[in-house]
PDB file of C-alpha atoms in Angstrom:
ATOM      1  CA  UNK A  37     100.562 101.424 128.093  1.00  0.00           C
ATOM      2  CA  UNK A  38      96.794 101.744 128.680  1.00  0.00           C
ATOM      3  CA  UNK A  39      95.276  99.420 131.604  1.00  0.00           C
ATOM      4  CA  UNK A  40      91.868  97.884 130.725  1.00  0.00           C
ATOM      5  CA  UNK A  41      89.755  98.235 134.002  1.00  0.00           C
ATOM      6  CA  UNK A  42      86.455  97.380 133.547  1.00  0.00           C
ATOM      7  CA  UNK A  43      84.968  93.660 133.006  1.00  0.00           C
ATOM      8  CA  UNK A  44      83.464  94.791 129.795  1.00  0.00           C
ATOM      9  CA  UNK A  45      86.634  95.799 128.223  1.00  0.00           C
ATOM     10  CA  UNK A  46      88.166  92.610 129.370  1.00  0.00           C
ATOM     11  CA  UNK A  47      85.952  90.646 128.154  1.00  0.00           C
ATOM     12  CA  UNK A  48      86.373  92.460 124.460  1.00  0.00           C
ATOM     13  CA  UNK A  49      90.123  92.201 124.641  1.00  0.00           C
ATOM     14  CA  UNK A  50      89.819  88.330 125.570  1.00  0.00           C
ATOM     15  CA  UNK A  51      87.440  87.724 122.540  1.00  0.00           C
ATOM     16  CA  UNK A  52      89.991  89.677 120.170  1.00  0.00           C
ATOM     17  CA  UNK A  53      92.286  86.997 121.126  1.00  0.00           C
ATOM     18  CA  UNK A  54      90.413  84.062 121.751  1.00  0.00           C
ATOM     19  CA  UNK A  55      88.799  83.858 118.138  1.00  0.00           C
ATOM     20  CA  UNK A  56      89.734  81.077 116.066  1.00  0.00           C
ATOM     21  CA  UNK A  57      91.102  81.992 112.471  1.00  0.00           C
ATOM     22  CA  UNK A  58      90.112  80.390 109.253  1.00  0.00           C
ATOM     23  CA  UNK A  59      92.681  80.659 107.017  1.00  0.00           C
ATOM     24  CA  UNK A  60      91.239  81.119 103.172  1.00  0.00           C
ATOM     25  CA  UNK A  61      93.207  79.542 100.294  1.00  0.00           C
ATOM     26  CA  UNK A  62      92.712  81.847  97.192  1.00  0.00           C
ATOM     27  CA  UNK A  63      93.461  80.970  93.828  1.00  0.00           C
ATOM     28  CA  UNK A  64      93.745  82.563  90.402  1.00  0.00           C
ATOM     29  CA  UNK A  65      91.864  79.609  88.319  1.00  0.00           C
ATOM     30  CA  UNK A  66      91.581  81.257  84.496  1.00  0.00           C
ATOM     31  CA  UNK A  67      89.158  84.085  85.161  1.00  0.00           C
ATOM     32  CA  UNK A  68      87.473  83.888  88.279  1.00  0.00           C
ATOM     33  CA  UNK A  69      89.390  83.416  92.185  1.00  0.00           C
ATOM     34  CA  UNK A  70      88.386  80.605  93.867  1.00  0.00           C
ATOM     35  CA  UNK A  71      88.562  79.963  97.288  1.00  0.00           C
ATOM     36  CA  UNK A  72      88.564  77.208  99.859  1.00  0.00           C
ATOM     37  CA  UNK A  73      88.554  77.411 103.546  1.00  0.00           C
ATOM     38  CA  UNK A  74      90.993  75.985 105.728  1.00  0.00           C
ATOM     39  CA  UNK A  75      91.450  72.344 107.268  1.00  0.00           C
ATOM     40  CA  UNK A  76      89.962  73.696 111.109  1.00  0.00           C
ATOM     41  CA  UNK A  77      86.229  73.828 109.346  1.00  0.00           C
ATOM     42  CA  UNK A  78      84.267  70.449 108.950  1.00  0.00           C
ATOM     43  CA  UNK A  79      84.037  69.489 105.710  1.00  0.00           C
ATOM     44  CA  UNK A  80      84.548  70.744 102.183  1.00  0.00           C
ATOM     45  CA  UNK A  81      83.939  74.289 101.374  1.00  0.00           C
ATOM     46  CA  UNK A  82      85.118  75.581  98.232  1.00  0.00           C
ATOM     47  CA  UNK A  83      83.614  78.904  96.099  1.00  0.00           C
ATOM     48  CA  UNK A  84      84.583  81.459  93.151  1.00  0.00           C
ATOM     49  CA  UNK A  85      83.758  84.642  92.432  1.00  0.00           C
ATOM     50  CA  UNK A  86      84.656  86.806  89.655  1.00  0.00           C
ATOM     51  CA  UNK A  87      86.474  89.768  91.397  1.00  0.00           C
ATOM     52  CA  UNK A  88      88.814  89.561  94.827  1.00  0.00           C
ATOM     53  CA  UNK A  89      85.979  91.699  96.770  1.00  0.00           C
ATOM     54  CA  UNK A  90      83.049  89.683  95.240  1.00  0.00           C
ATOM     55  CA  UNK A  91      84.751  86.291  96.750  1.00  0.00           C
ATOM     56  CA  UNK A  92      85.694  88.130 100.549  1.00  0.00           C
ATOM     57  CA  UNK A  93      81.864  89.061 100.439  1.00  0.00           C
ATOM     58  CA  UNK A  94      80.608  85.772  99.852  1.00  0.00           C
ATOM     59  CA  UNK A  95      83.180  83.506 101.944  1.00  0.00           C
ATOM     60  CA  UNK A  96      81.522  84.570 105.555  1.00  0.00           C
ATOM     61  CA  UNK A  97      77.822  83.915 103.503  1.00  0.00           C
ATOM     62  CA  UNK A  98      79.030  80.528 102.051  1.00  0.00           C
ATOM     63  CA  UNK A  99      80.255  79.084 105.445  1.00  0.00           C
ATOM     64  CA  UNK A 100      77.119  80.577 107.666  1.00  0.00           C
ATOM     65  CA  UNK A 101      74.853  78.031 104.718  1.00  0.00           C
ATOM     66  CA  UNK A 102      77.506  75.390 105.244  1.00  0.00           C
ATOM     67  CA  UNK A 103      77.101  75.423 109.043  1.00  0.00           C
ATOM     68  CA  UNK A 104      73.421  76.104 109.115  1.00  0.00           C
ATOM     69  CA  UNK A 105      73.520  72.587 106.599  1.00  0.00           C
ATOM     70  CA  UNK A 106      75.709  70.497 109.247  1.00  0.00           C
ATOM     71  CA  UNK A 107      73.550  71.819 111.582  1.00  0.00           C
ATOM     72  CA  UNK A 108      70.079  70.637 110.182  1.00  0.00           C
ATOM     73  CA  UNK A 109      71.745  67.361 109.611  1.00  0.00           C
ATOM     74  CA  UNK A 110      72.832  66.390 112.950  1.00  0.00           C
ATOM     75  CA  UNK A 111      76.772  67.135 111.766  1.00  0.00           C
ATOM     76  CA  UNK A 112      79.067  68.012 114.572  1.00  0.00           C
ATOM     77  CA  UNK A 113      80.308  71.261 114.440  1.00  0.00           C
ATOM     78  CA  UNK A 114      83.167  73.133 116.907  1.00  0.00           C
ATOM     79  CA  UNK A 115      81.373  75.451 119.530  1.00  0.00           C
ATOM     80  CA  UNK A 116      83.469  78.368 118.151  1.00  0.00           C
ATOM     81  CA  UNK A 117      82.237  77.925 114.185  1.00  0.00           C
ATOM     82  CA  UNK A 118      78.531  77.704 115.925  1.00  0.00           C
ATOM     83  CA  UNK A 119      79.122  80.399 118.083  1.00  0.00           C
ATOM     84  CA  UNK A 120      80.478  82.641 114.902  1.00  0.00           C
ATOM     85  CA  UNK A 121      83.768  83.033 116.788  1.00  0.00           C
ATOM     86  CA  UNK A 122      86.220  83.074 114.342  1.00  0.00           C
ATOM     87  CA  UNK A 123      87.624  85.583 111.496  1.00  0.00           C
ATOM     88  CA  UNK A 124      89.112  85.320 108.106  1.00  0.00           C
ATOM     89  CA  UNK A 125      92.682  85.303 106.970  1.00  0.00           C
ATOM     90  CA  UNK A 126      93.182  85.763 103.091  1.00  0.00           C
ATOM     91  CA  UNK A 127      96.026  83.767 101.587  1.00  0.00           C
ATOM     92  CA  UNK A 128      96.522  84.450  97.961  1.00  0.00           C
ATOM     93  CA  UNK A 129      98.665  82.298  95.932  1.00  0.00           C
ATOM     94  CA  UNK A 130     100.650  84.203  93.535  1.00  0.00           C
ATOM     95  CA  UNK A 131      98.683  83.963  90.236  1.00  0.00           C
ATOM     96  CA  UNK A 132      95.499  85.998  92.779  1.00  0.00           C
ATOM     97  CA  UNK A 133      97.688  88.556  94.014  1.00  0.00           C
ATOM     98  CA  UNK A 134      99.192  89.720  90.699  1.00  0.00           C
ATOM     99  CA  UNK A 135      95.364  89.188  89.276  1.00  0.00           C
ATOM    100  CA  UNK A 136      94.483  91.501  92.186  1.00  0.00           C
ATOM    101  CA  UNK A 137      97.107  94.362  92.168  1.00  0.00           C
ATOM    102  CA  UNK A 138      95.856  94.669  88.428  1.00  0.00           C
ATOM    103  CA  UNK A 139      93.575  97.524  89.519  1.00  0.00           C
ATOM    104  CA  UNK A 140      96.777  99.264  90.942  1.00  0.00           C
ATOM    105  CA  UNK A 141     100.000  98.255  89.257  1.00  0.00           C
ATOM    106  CA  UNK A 142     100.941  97.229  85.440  1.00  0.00           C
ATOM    107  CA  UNK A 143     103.130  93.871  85.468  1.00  0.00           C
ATOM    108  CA  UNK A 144     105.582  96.643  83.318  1.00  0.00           C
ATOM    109  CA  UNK A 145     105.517  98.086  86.645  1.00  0.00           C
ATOM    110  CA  UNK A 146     105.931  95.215  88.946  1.00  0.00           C
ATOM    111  CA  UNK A 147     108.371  94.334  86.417  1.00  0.00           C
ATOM    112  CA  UNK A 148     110.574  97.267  87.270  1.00  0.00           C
ATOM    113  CA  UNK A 149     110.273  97.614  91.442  1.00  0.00           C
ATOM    114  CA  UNK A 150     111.646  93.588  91.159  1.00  0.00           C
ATOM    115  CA  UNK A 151     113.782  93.376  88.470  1.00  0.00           C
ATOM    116  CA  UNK A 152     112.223  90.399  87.412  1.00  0.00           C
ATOM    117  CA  UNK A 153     111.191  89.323  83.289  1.00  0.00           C
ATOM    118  CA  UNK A 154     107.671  91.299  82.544  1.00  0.00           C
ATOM    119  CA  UNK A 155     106.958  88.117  81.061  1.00  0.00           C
ATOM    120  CA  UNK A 156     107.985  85.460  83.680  1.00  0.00           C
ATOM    121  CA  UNK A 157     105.707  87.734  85.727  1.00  0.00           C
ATOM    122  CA  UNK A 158     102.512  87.077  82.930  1.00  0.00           C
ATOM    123  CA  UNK A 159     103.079  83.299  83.573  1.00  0.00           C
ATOM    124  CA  UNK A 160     103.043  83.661  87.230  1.00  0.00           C
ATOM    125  CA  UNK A 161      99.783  86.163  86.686  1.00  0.00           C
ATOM    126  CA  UNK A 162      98.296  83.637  84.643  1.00  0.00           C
ATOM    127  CA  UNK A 163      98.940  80.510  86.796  1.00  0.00           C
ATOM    128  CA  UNK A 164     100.745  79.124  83.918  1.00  0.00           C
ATOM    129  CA  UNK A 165     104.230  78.956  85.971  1.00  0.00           C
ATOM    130  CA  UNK A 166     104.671  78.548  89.797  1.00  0.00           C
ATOM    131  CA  UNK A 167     107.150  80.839  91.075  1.00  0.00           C
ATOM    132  CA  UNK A 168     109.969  79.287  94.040  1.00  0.00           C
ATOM    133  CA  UNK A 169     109.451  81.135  97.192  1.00  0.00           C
ATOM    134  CA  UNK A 170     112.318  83.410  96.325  1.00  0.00           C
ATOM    135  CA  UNK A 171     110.460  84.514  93.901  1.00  0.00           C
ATOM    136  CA  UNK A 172     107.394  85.303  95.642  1.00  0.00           C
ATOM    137  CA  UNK A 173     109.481  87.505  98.087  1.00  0.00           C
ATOM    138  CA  UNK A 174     110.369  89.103  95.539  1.00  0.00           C
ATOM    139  CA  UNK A 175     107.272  90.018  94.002  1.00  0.00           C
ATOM    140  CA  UNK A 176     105.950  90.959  97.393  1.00  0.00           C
ATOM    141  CA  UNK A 177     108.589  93.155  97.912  1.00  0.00           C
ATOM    142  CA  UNK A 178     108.116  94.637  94.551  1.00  0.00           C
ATOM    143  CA  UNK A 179     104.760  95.463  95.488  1.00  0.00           C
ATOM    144  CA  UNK A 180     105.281  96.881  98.608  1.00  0.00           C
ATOM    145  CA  UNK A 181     107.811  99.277  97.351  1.00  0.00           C
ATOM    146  CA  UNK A 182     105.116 100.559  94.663  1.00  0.00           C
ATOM    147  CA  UNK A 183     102.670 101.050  97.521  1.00  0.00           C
ATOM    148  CA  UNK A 184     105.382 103.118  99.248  1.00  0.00           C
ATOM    149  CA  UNK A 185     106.345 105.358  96.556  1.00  0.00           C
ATOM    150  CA  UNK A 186     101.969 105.406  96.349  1.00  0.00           C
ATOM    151  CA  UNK A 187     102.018 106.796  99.836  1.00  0.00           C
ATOM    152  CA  UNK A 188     104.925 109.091  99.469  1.00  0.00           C
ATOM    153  CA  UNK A 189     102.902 111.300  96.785  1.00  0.00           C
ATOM    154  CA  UNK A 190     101.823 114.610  98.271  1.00  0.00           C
TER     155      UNK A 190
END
């Protein structure tokens, strides 16, 4: 176990910590992910993009306007969201992260590492059916196991 010794590195270590997480709500929503930030930030902030990577570029953009808006109009706004003390945590329903694991994995493939219906697993994709949280394990597990067999290729 290392020891941090100097103030500096203290002072890092405490700011790794002490930032305040924003969780982001992402949605498949026909052909474009939209996004809305979570219930700690003032107000309503809600954007789409047309790719995952498009909409985790723009989210830290879209709430710097927001704030610099509540600012400008006398709003009250946390010290930390101010401050830019906080970081991002992605949370795709399921209809974004099958949408997103397009690039990587066919829902034939998906299909097979869960054992679930290719075409239960199009509904889900398409935000057409929910799926119970049993389900989304599943799928989540299916997904990890194709990464694994990904990372297993020499």
């Amino acid at each position: 176990m290392e020891v941090i010794s100097t103030p500096q590195k203290v002072d890092k270590f405490k700011i790794l910590f002490d930032m305040e997480k924003i969780i982001v709500n992402v949605s498949w929503c026909e052909k474009n992910y939209g996004a809305s930030l979570g219930d700690n930030v003032p107000g309503a902030v809600v954007l789409t993009a047309k790719t995952l990577e498009q909409l985790q570029k723009a989210v830290p953009e879209t709430l710097r306007y927001h704030v610099e808006g509540m600012l400008e109009d006398g709003d009250e706004v946390p010290g930390w969201l101010a401050a830019g003390d906080y970081e991002f945590e992605y949370k795709l329903d399921t209809a974004a992260l099958l949408q997103s694991c397009g690039r990587y994995a066919t829902l034939a493939a998906i299909s097979r590492a869960t054992g679930m219906n290719e075409r239960q697993l199009s509904h889900y994709a398409n935000g057409t059916k929910k799926p119970r949280q049993l389900q989304r394990k599943r799928i989540v597990e299916g997904l990890h196991k194709i990464g694994r067999e990904l990372m297993a290729v020499m």
